[in-house]
XYZ file of C-alpha atoms in Angstrom:
679
model
C 90.705 139.383 91.696
C 88.569 136.280 91.663
C 91.457 134.080 90.814
C 93.393 135.691 93.622
C 90.617 134.998 96.141
C 90.280 131.444 94.955
C 93.976 130.904 95.258
C 93.834 132.235 98.820
C 90.904 129.957 99.614
C 92.712 126.993 98.135
C 95.815 127.901 100.072
C 93.763 128.295 103.263
C 92.088 124.965 102.715
C 95.465 123.341 102.160
C 96.827 124.825 105.378
C 93.706 123.656 107.212
C 94.146 120.124 105.890
C 97.838 120.175 106.820
C 97.059 121.360 110.352
C 94.378 118.707 110.668
C 96.801 116.015 109.527
C 99.502 117.365 111.904
C 97.035 117.246 114.799
C 96.330 113.596 114.034
C 100.083 112.963 113.866
C 100.562 114.601 117.267
C 97.780 112.499 118.754
C 99.436 109.350 117.429
C 102.777 110.387 118.971
C 101.160 111.242 122.316
C 99.238 107.960 122.291
C 102.426 106.056 121.526
C 104.286 107.817 124.344
C 101.508 107.214 126.851
C 101.433 103.529 125.924
C 105.178 103.358 126.445
C 104.885 105.076 129.823
C 101.943 103.055 131.072
C 102.826 99.722 129.559
C 106.531 99.316 130.281
C 107.319 98.830 133.998
C 111.055 99.330 133.415
C 110.810 102.530 131.388
C 111.964 105.930 132.614
C 111.088 109.240 131.038
C 111.636 112.943 131.326
C 108.314 113.467 133.092
C 109.447 111.507 136.129
C 113.135 112.324 136.068
C 112.940 116.071 135.539
C 109.900 117.076 137.568
C 109.564 114.565 140.405
C 112.583 112.275 140.541
C 114.764 112.138 142.422
C 112.868 113.500 145.398
C 112.100 112.496 148.986
C 108.978 113.707 150.798
C 108.078 113.998 154.466
C 104.645 114.200 156.041
C 104.188 117.802 157.210
C 101.988 116.709 160.115
C 104.062 113.849 161.544
C 107.488 114.759 160.140
C 108.057 111.176 158.973
C 109.649 110.222 155.667
C 106.541 109.371 153.640
C 107.682 108.524 150.109
C 110.513 108.953 147.598
C 110.643 108.839 143.806
C 113.709 107.858 141.805
C 114.343 106.917 138.204
C 114.860 103.325 139.371
C 111.690 103.102 141.471
C 109.922 104.445 144.541
C 110.263 103.945 148.303
C 107.052 103.779 150.312
C 105.733 101.830 153.311
C 109.313 100.769 154.158
C 109.614 98.945 150.835
C 111.129 99.513 147.417
C 108.667 99.494 144.506
C 109.019 99.317 140.739
C 106.896 101.505 138.464
C 104.236 99.471 136.696
C 102.280 102.434 135.341
C 102.847 106.175 135.531
C 101.245 109.207 134.014
C 101.423 112.959 134.347
C 98.356 115.177 134.084
C 99.605 118.729 134.479
C 100.686 119.062 138.113
C 99.341 115.631 139.001
C 101.265 112.352 138.792
C 99.574 108.965 138.844
C 101.567 105.846 139.702
C 100.869 102.167 139.981
C 103.710 100.582 141.942
C 104.578 96.914 142.392
C 107.033 95.037 144.566
C 106.429 91.785 142.709
C 103.788 90.617 145.178
C 101.519 93.582 145.781
C 100.474 96.691 143.905
C 100.106 100.189 145.321
C 98.537 103.248 143.709
C 99.962 106.707 144.409
C 98.649 110.098 143.346
C 100.852 113.148 143.787
C 99.208 116.572 143.404
C 101.811 119.321 143.304
C 100.832 122.669 144.796
C 102.169 126.106 143.937
C 103.753 126.551 147.368
C 106.044 123.555 146.774
C 103.983 121.198 148.907
C 102.503 118.032 147.477
C 99.310 116.209 148.413
C 100.014 112.475 148.395
C 97.229 109.918 148.175
C 98.678 106.471 148.818
C 96.394 103.510 148.222
C 92.968 104.067 149.742
C 94.303 106.147 152.640
C 93.359 109.732 153.321
C 95.539 112.264 151.476
C 98.503 113.719 153.365
C 100.371 116.931 152.658
C 104.085 116.402 152.117
C 107.110 118.652 151.913
C 110.170 117.941 149.827
C 113.255 116.981 151.874
C 116.164 119.138 150.752
C 118.685 118.070 153.420
C 120.675 114.829 153.582
C 119.108 113.952 156.938
C 115.483 114.201 157.971
C 114.878 117.718 159.413
C 113.561 118.362 162.915
C 110.166 116.857 163.599
C 107.341 119.435 163.764
C 105.957 118.359 167.155
C 107.253 117.116 170.481
C 107.002 113.428 171.371
C 106.844 112.060 174.915
C 106.363 108.383 174.055
C 108.706 106.010 175.944
C 111.301 103.635 174.542
C 109.701 100.270 173.848
C 110.444 97.757 176.613
C 108.981 94.281 176.152
C 110.436 92.997 179.404
C 112.250 90.264 177.447
C 109.175 88.081 177.797
C 109.288 86.530 174.331
C 111.480 86.382 171.259
C 110.470 88.730 168.457
C 112.080 89.937 165.249
C 112.860 93.069 163.266
C 113.132 93.551 159.506
C 115.498 95.994 157.842
C 115.087 96.566 154.125
C 117.188 99.115 152.346
C 119.047 100.573 149.443
C 122.733 101.451 149.337
C 122.441 103.761 146.349
C 125.247 105.000 144.116
C 127.949 102.823 145.662
C 131.315 103.232 143.973
C 133.373 100.229 142.915
C 135.537 100.715 146.004
C 132.525 100.811 148.312
C 131.095 97.687 146.704
C 134.400 95.871 147.165
C 134.489 96.644 150.891
C 131.731 94.160 151.638
C 129.274 92.268 149.457
C 126.960 91.855 152.467
C 124.864 94.193 154.562
C 125.678 93.495 158.218
C 123.766 94.162 161.417
C 125.811 93.754 164.600
C 124.765 94.157 168.218
C 125.618 92.924 171.688
C 123.212 90.352 173.068
C 123.478 91.456 176.690
C 121.581 88.405 177.929
C 124.629 86.302 177.154
C 127.125 89.170 176.766
C 128.052 88.148 173.233
C 128.312 90.055 169.999
C 125.837 88.865 167.390
C 126.135 89.530 163.689
C 123.587 88.952 160.930
C 124.186 89.577 157.253
C 122.526 89.317 153.854
C 123.818 89.661 150.305
C 123.367 93.027 148.607
C 121.999 92.713 145.078
C 123.777 94.399 142.113
C 121.561 97.488 142.454
C 122.323 97.928 146.161
C 119.102 96.486 147.590
C 118.865 94.138 150.571
C 116.337 92.774 153.060
C 117.191 91.122 156.368
C 115.017 89.786 159.186
C 116.729 88.991 162.472
C 115.644 87.851 165.942
C 115.353 90.546 168.602
C 114.238 90.125 172.187
C 113.965 93.776 173.203
C 115.003 97.256 172.086
C 118.689 97.113 171.173
C 121.443 99.392 169.912
C 122.690 98.175 166.534
C 125.572 98.870 164.170
C 124.589 98.865 160.506
C 126.934 98.145 157.599
C 129.754 99.225 159.894
C 132.638 98.491 157.554
C 131.228 100.834 154.914
C 128.380 103.038 156.192
C 129.182 103.127 159.942
C 125.620 103.761 161.105
C 124.617 103.542 164.770
C 120.903 103.067 165.349
C 118.293 101.471 167.582
C 116.041 98.566 166.625
C 112.771 97.895 168.408
C 111.192 94.422 168.211
C 108.274 93.927 165.856
C 109.237 96.860 163.624
C 110.088 97.069 159.924
C 112.523 99.729 158.741
C 113.781 100.932 155.371
C 117.252 102.474 155.222
C 118.294 104.725 152.357
C 122.003 105.416 152.211
C 122.986 107.379 149.094
C 126.761 107.492 148.687
C 126.577 110.214 146.037
C 124.249 112.716 147.711
C 125.013 111.785 151.324
C 121.314 111.224 152.073
C 120.510 108.914 154.972
C 116.877 108.401 155.957
C 115.028 105.654 157.801
C 111.387 104.864 157.064
C 109.069 102.962 159.380
C 105.904 103.284 161.437
C 107.995 104.268 164.450
C 111.282 105.585 163.052
C 111.540 108.982 164.740
C 114.236 107.970 167.226
C 116.259 106.361 164.444
C 116.120 109.500 162.279
C 116.971 111.749 165.219
C 120.074 109.648 165.886
C 121.066 110.060 162.231
C 120.255 113.772 162.214
C 122.128 114.746 165.387
C 125.053 112.333 164.992
C 125.817 113.009 168.657
C 128.723 110.930 169.946
C 129.853 111.644 173.519
C 133.601 111.345 174.023
C 135.358 109.753 176.979
C 138.993 109.925 178.034
C 140.678 106.552 178.497
C 143.253 106.165 181.243
C 146.897 105.928 180.218
C 149.175 103.466 182.000
C 151.391 106.271 183.277
C 148.455 108.367 184.497
C 147.515 108.408 188.184
C 143.897 107.971 189.231
C 143.301 111.502 190.630
C 144.353 113.023 187.303
C 142.299 110.461 185.392
C 139.156 111.142 187.438
C 139.573 114.869 186.844
C 139.693 114.181 183.110
C 136.567 112.038 183.468
C 134.824 114.981 185.141
C 136.010 117.319 182.381
C 134.713 114.924 179.719
C 131.372 114.689 181.491
C 131.059 118.465 181.601
C 131.996 118.791 177.922
C 129.475 116.109 176.926
C 126.698 117.729 178.956
C 127.482 121.141 177.459
C 127.386 119.724 173.929
C 124.158 117.863 174.710
C 122.426 120.959 176.109
C 123.597 123.002 173.135
C 122.101 120.385 170.832
C 118.795 120.477 172.741
C 118.695 124.257 172.386
C 119.278 123.979 168.635
C 116.681 121.208 168.283
C 114.040 121.880 170.977
C 111.577 119.287 169.681
C 113.840 116.251 169.999
C 111.825 113.343 171.361
C 111.935 112.214 174.976
C 113.072 108.819 173.715
C 116.123 110.383 172.112
C 116.929 112.374 175.255
C 116.551 109.314 177.486
C 118.690 107.157 175.193
C 121.441 109.768 174.835
C 121.611 110.613 178.544
C 121.936 106.917 179.386
C 124.633 106.505 176.718
C 126.616 109.330 178.322
C 126.131 107.904 181.810
C 127.169 104.339 181.035
C 129.891 105.412 178.652
C 131.474 107.205 181.592
C 130.876 104.219 183.866
C 132.570 101.837 181.438
C 135.489 104.244 181.000
C 136.048 104.171 184.764
C 135.712 100.392 185.079
C 138.174 99.839 182.226
C 140.748 102.013 183.982
C 141.688 99.079 186.207
C 143.420 97.411 183.258
C 145.941 100.250 183.090
C 146.700 99.858 186.784
C 149.627 97.664 187.936
C 147.305 95.768 190.287
C 144.519 95.405 187.692
C 142.146 96.738 190.345
C 140.296 99.967 190.952
C 141.319 101.922 194.055
C 138.678 101.497 196.807
C 137.451 105.101 196.577
C 137.018 104.832 192.772
C 135.089 101.590 193.159
C 132.892 103.245 195.812
C 132.259 106.172 193.452
C 131.211 103.794 190.675
C 128.865 101.883 192.969
C 127.256 105.092 194.184
C 126.728 106.767 190.808
C 126.052 104.016 188.272
C 124.554 100.913 189.901
C 121.315 102.146 191.449
C 118.221 102.600 189.257
C 119.758 101.521 185.950
C 118.108 102.665 182.726
C 115.738 100.261 180.995
C 115.585 98.277 178.868
C 118.959 96.796 179.811
C 119.277 95.342 176.314
C 119.715 98.857 174.903
C 122.777 99.775 176.943
C 125.622 97.354 176.412
C 128.040 99.661 178.277
C 125.912 99.149 181.407
C 126.390 95.376 181.256
C 130.096 95.705 180.407
C 130.571 98.088 183.338
C 128.742 95.756 185.705
C 130.903 92.821 184.659
C 134.081 94.847 185.134
C 132.904 95.961 188.547
C 131.964 92.433 189.589
C 135.284 91.024 188.423
C 137.187 93.788 190.197
C 138.585 92.434 193.419
C 137.583 88.827 192.677
C 141.033 87.869 191.403
C 142.627 85.115 193.446
C 145.846 83.195 193.222
C 145.730 79.887 191.384
C 146.454 77.892 194.525
C 143.637 79.703 196.351
C 141.183 79.054 193.510
C 142.197 75.414 193.375
C 141.830 74.955 197.135
C 138.357 76.561 197.226
C 137.217 74.500 194.244
C 138.352 71.307 195.948
C 136.501 72.268 199.130
C 133.303 73.118 197.232
C 133.272 69.783 195.410
C 134.664 67.761 198.336
C 137.790 66.820 196.401
C 141.163 66.159 198.007
C 144.256 67.691 196.424
C 147.530 65.787 196.652
C 150.562 67.404 198.235
C 152.235 67.417 194.816
C 149.301 69.294 193.280
C 149.363 71.873 196.070
C 153.091 72.343 195.552
C 152.677 72.714 191.782
C 149.982 75.354 192.273
C 152.186 77.250 194.731
C 155.137 77.191 192.321
C 152.909 78.589 189.592
C 151.800 81.476 191.827
C 155.401 82.314 192.686
C 156.459 82.133 189.041
C 153.637 84.400 187.860
C 154.225 86.955 190.622
C 157.917 87.118 189.784
C 157.210 87.317 186.040
C 154.791 90.238 186.395
C 157.237 92.168 188.545
C 159.898 91.717 185.873
C 157.493 92.659 183.074
C 156.519 95.875 184.885
C 160.173 96.906 184.966
C 160.677 96.156 181.261
C 160.625 99.079 178.834
C 158.506 98.797 175.733
C 156.279 96.033 174.425
C 159.066 94.176 172.650
C 161.121 93.837 175.826
C 158.043 92.738 177.776
C 157.353 90.022 175.205
C 160.935 88.799 175.534
C 160.536 88.578 179.312
C 157.325 86.593 178.909
C 158.914 84.193 176.414
C 161.935 83.694 178.664
C 159.763 82.767 181.643
C 157.899 80.274 179.479
C 160.965 78.658 177.948
C 162.869 78.450 181.238
C 159.973 77.016 183.252
C 158.228 74.585 180.911
C 157.681 72.025 183.660
C 155.781 74.516 185.830
C 153.739 75.743 182.854
C 152.806 72.181 181.903
C 151.834 71.350 185.493
C 149.608 74.431 185.607
C 147.940 73.460 182.307
C 147.329 69.917 183.539
C 145.842 71.057 186.849
C 143.640 73.635 185.100
C 142.267 70.978 182.800
C 141.857 68.324 185.501
C 139.883 70.606 187.835
C 138.267 72.813 185.171
C 134.665 72.066 186.193
C 135.334 72.473 189.908
C 137.117 75.787 189.400
C 134.331 77.104 187.163
C 131.810 76.140 189.838
C 133.740 78.009 192.524
C 134.046 81.102 190.321
C 130.309 81.038 189.608
C 129.563 80.857 193.331
C 131.775 83.894 193.976
C 130.271 85.787 191.057
C 126.734 85.090 192.278
C 127.647 86.418 195.720
C 129.060 89.574 194.153
C 125.923 90.096 192.027
C 123.682 89.652 195.069
C 125.737 92.188 197.020
C 124.983 94.952 194.489
C 121.254 94.912 195.150
C 120.351 94.738 191.445
C 116.848 94.077 190.183
C 116.010 90.389 189.590
C 116.054 90.862 185.803
C 119.491 92.477 185.812
C 120.805 89.745 188.117
C 119.520 87.097 185.725
C 121.125 88.833 182.747
C 124.478 89.091 184.491
C 124.422 85.463 185.603
C 123.290 84.240 182.176
C 126.121 86.214 180.631
C 128.628 84.515 182.903
C 127.382 81.019 182.014
C 127.481 81.928 178.344
C 131.072 83.126 178.717
C 132.037 79.747 180.140
C 130.532 77.966 177.134
C 132.078 80.394 174.657
C 135.517 80.342 176.263
C 135.661 76.559 176.537
C 133.812 75.865 173.267
C 132.090 73.063 175.122
C 128.697 72.263 176.621
C 128.178 72.806 180.344
C 129.126 69.995 182.672
C 126.127 68.441 184.522
C 127.012 70.153 187.809
C 127.220 73.565 186.101
C 123.980 72.933 184.237
C 122.300 72.271 187.567
C 123.657 75.557 188.923
C 122.352 77.409 185.838
C 118.761 76.406 186.582
C 119.169 77.609 190.169
C 120.980 80.863 189.355
C 118.942 82.180 186.392
C 115.198 82.666 186.694
C 114.382 84.747 183.591
C 113.093 82.295 180.952
C 114.508 84.259 178.005
C 117.970 84.536 179.564
C 118.032 80.866 180.497
C 116.843 79.906 177.007
C 119.735 81.847 175.454
C 122.290 79.921 177.515
C 120.562 76.597 176.913
C 120.599 77.193 173.163
C 124.386 77.607 173.280
C 124.747 74.582 175.556
C 122.653 72.338 173.298
C 124.491 73.519 170.193
C 127.828 72.351 171.557
C 126.287 69.212 172.963
C 125.097 68.341 169.458
C 128.593 68.942 168.078
C 130.086 66.647 170.701
C 127.679 63.842 169.848
C 128.042 63.870 166.083
C 130.744 62.067 164.144
C 133.678 64.243 163.185
C 133.479 65.167 159.516
C 136.717 64.456 157.614
C 138.769 63.384 160.625
C 141.795 63.096 158.315
C 142.240 66.867 158.597
C 143.288 66.340 162.240
C 146.978 65.562 162.052
C 148.852 63.324 164.459
C 151.766 64.744 166.430
C 153.706 61.460 166.333
C 155.725 62.233 163.164
C 156.932 65.403 164.900
C 158.138 63.695 168.074
C 161.595 64.796 169.165
C 161.728 67.932 166.991
C 162.354 70.958 169.196
C 163.178 73.846 166.868
C 160.353 75.874 165.366
C 161.946 76.084 161.918
C 162.367 72.309 161.708
C 158.830 71.701 162.956
C 157.412 74.034 160.342
C 159.424 72.395 157.558
C 158.221 68.938 158.594
C 154.555 69.981 158.790
C 154.518 71.792 155.452
C 156.644 69.246 153.550
C 153.660 67.253 152.179
C 152.293 70.409 150.562
C 155.208 71.491 148.389
C 153.921 73.087 145.217
C 151.081 74.795 147.116
C 150.843 78.049 148.994
C 150.135 77.297 152.663
C 148.329 79.826 154.847
C 149.156 79.221 158.507
C 146.714 80.428 161.153
C 147.939 80.415 164.771
C 144.855 80.598 166.956
C 143.283 79.363 170.201
C 139.862 78.202 171.325
C 140.014 80.823 174.103
C 140.775 83.697 171.691
C 137.719 85.812 170.749
C 139.360 87.593 167.753
C 140.492 84.197 166.464
C 136.959 82.825 166.544
C 135.584 85.963 164.924
C 138.016 85.444 162.047
C 137.151 81.739 161.804
C 133.463 82.604 161.472
C 134.240 84.014 157.993
C 136.028 80.882 156.784
C 133.417 79.951 154.177
C 133.982 83.253 152.353
C 137.730 82.761 152.699
C 137.627 79.314 151.104
C 135.353 80.415 148.269
C 137.379 83.523 147.435
C 140.727 81.714 147.461
C 139.527 78.557 145.697
C 141.292 79.449 142.390
C 144.696 79.400 144.101
C 144.652 75.763 145.282
C 145.834 76.712 148.772
C 146.339 74.666 151.911
C 144.937 76.109 155.141
C 146.987 74.979 158.142
C 145.634 75.758 161.615
C 147.897 75.589 164.679
C 145.894 75.650 167.913
C 147.642 77.206 170.892
C 146.895 76.021 174.428
C 143.540 74.519 173.444
C 141.928 71.491 175.150
C 141.299 68.685 172.685
C 137.497 68.559 172.953
C 137.201 72.338 172.642
C 139.608 72.213 169.699
C 137.525 69.630 167.849
C 134.246 71.387 168.650
C 135.545 74.668 167.254
C 136.748 73.008 164.058
C 133.321 71.489 163.501
C 131.475 74.631 164.568
C 133.154 76.739 161.888
C 133.288 73.919 159.316
C 137.049 73.932 159.013
C 137.001 70.398 157.640
C 137.561 70.767 153.912
C 140.032 68.555 152.069
C 142.558 71.394 151.968
C 142.332 72.066 155.735
C 145.024 70.771 158.095
C 144.877 70.988 161.899
C 147.547 70.549 164.556
C 147.231 70.725 168.331
C 150.870 70.428 169.333
C 152.378 69.860 172.758
C 153.037 73.130 174.563
C 156.819 73.097 174.036
C 156.539 72.554 170.276
C 153.796 75.152 169.882
C 155.928 77.659 171.777
C 158.899 76.856 169.536
C 156.881 77.684 166.422
C 155.444 80.843 167.955
C 158.953 81.939 168.915
C 160.167 81.262 165.363
C 157.305 83.383 164.018
C 158.060 86.093 166.626
C 154.388 85.934 167.488
C 152.978 88.587 169.822
C 149.224 88.393 169.220
C 146.439 86.021 168.238
C 145.460 85.243 165.595
C 148.733 85.391 163.667
C 149.070 84.438 160.006
C 152.039 83.388 157.903
C 152.138 82.551 154.202
C 154.410 79.720 153.043
C 155.447 79.668 149.381
C 155.348 76.489 147.219
C 159.030 75.837 148.038
C 158.338 75.829 151.792
C 159.739 79.270 152.632
C 158.065 81.704 155.028
C 157.213 84.724 152.900
C 158.133 88.202 154.080
C 154.756 89.746 153.362
C 151.727 91.009 155.239
C 149.391 88.042 154.836
C 146.224 88.680 156.826
C 143.093 87.068 155.342
C 140.857 89.144 157.602
C 141.286 91.799 154.921
C 140.113 89.379 152.268
C 140.115 91.729 149.230
C 143.743 92.700 149.899
C 144.773 89.116 150.556
C 143.078 87.918 147.374
C 144.873 90.688 145.467
C 148.185 89.443 146.914
C 147.465 85.875 145.835
C 146.498 87.043 142.365
C 149.808 88.890 142.025
C 151.793 85.889 143.270
C 150.033 83.601 140.803
C 150.668 85.771 137.735
């Protein structure tokens, strides 16, 4: 019995020692794990991934997106943070975050009801609720705060940081940049800003902003419409796997409501064959449908902010206005009927919504309305310009202008009778080819009296603006936009007489500064030496050649053995200049293929032509530029069967025009084509 007891005691002691040793072993393992968690800023572990990440949390009091946790890092204070230290203590998580410059402590205390008390930095704790939808839910309270309106008194900026998470290879290939695009209504121009996206999908972009503005974010890929307010910083999460889209910021309620509702009013465009009474009835039907959908949305989301309601109502109003003003372009006369114009003046001009910078359709509508009815014959424009600037036209010039008016009137009548676009293009080409002398005379007169005619048009436009009874700020914006259009269209600084008119016509400092910035930019281009002037080719070796095929062969002959990409463009062509603005990416992407880029400018004044080439840096050693006489340019365009600008053609190393869709505006597809041809 004794031996049995002793053996049990010995066995018990052995078990005790084993348990004691095992406890020490467990402590060592736990210590090792905690050191790994706390000491390695790049580590991830089951504690974070399984219990807290991924998760997004909103403040239950304000409704704002407060914080998110992911395996890769956290989002807080409109920034992305890496984990420097992290620890779990039961239902409590402790984090030390870093963005490389600052550190931020976060404590998350999980409650049994699914809520979480977040203590961020030294701020008071806030109760948060997990976001389980792919858009931020309705805000818990109403909000009557107005849309920010700075009055365009000074230039400010906005910062957008973000994360395009879980992008597929296809989505990454669509665009390596994150783009922000908006219409600068002060000069009526589209502005685009971009920044490279890093391999993990992160980006940060700061851009100038004068006042609250509607913006288009990552449009090629994400297609997000939002509103930026000056002085703000936003963080955009766009998860391509889960569909989540949230915006973080101190004042991001409007932006999240736009994402959440995704409300897009629809408007019926007028068909060419449609009469105006039927069109206006469809406009009324669209308005009713939009209002019904809007009211239904308000009933479903009764706490939508007043800012959202104001913004959306104005979008519906000016969307309709712009639809009506655009209808004139489907009318044979290119004018609105008097009663439609009167309707537009009565319903859309008085008491416009502010800030004007937010509603680009308002400015577009106003420009359409102002242009409507201002069209004059060329001879009338020329005569009024000569009178304004005390210039005497010769009898020959008057006769040339009259012949042009008669030719154009006859051509349009014939085009209206033609069936289908192809037949209309043939009519247009025939009138050009059969009346080259009249076309050349018109081009020469337009260039000779360009400044005088612009001055007369500005005078008429100013009178039209004054007649509408707009506010001084809106008048200044409209006038600044018109001056900016002149600079953009001509790709040239303002002539001294027009510059003098600018200072008299535009009082708003910010609007005037916008125009002056464009003016000075082109003035600087005109004063600097042309870089690599050898890329500008002389027309002398082509003298006497009339056929497009022969011209093309002569121009491309020096580049046998190379693929030649031909770009037919014009300084007056907005889509052409948009494409040219991406030339640096084009050159870099296609560098392995040793290509020649040949640019053929159509109907472009020489100074504007040279300015545009320098502006977009089209001066590399493998760039070639021609500005041919009108007859030769038309011969090439006829050979290419050109019907739009820009037009591209790819020439193979043997000098043959390739029968392939070669459009470098879709750069990934074009690069794929070149890769296949080079294999």
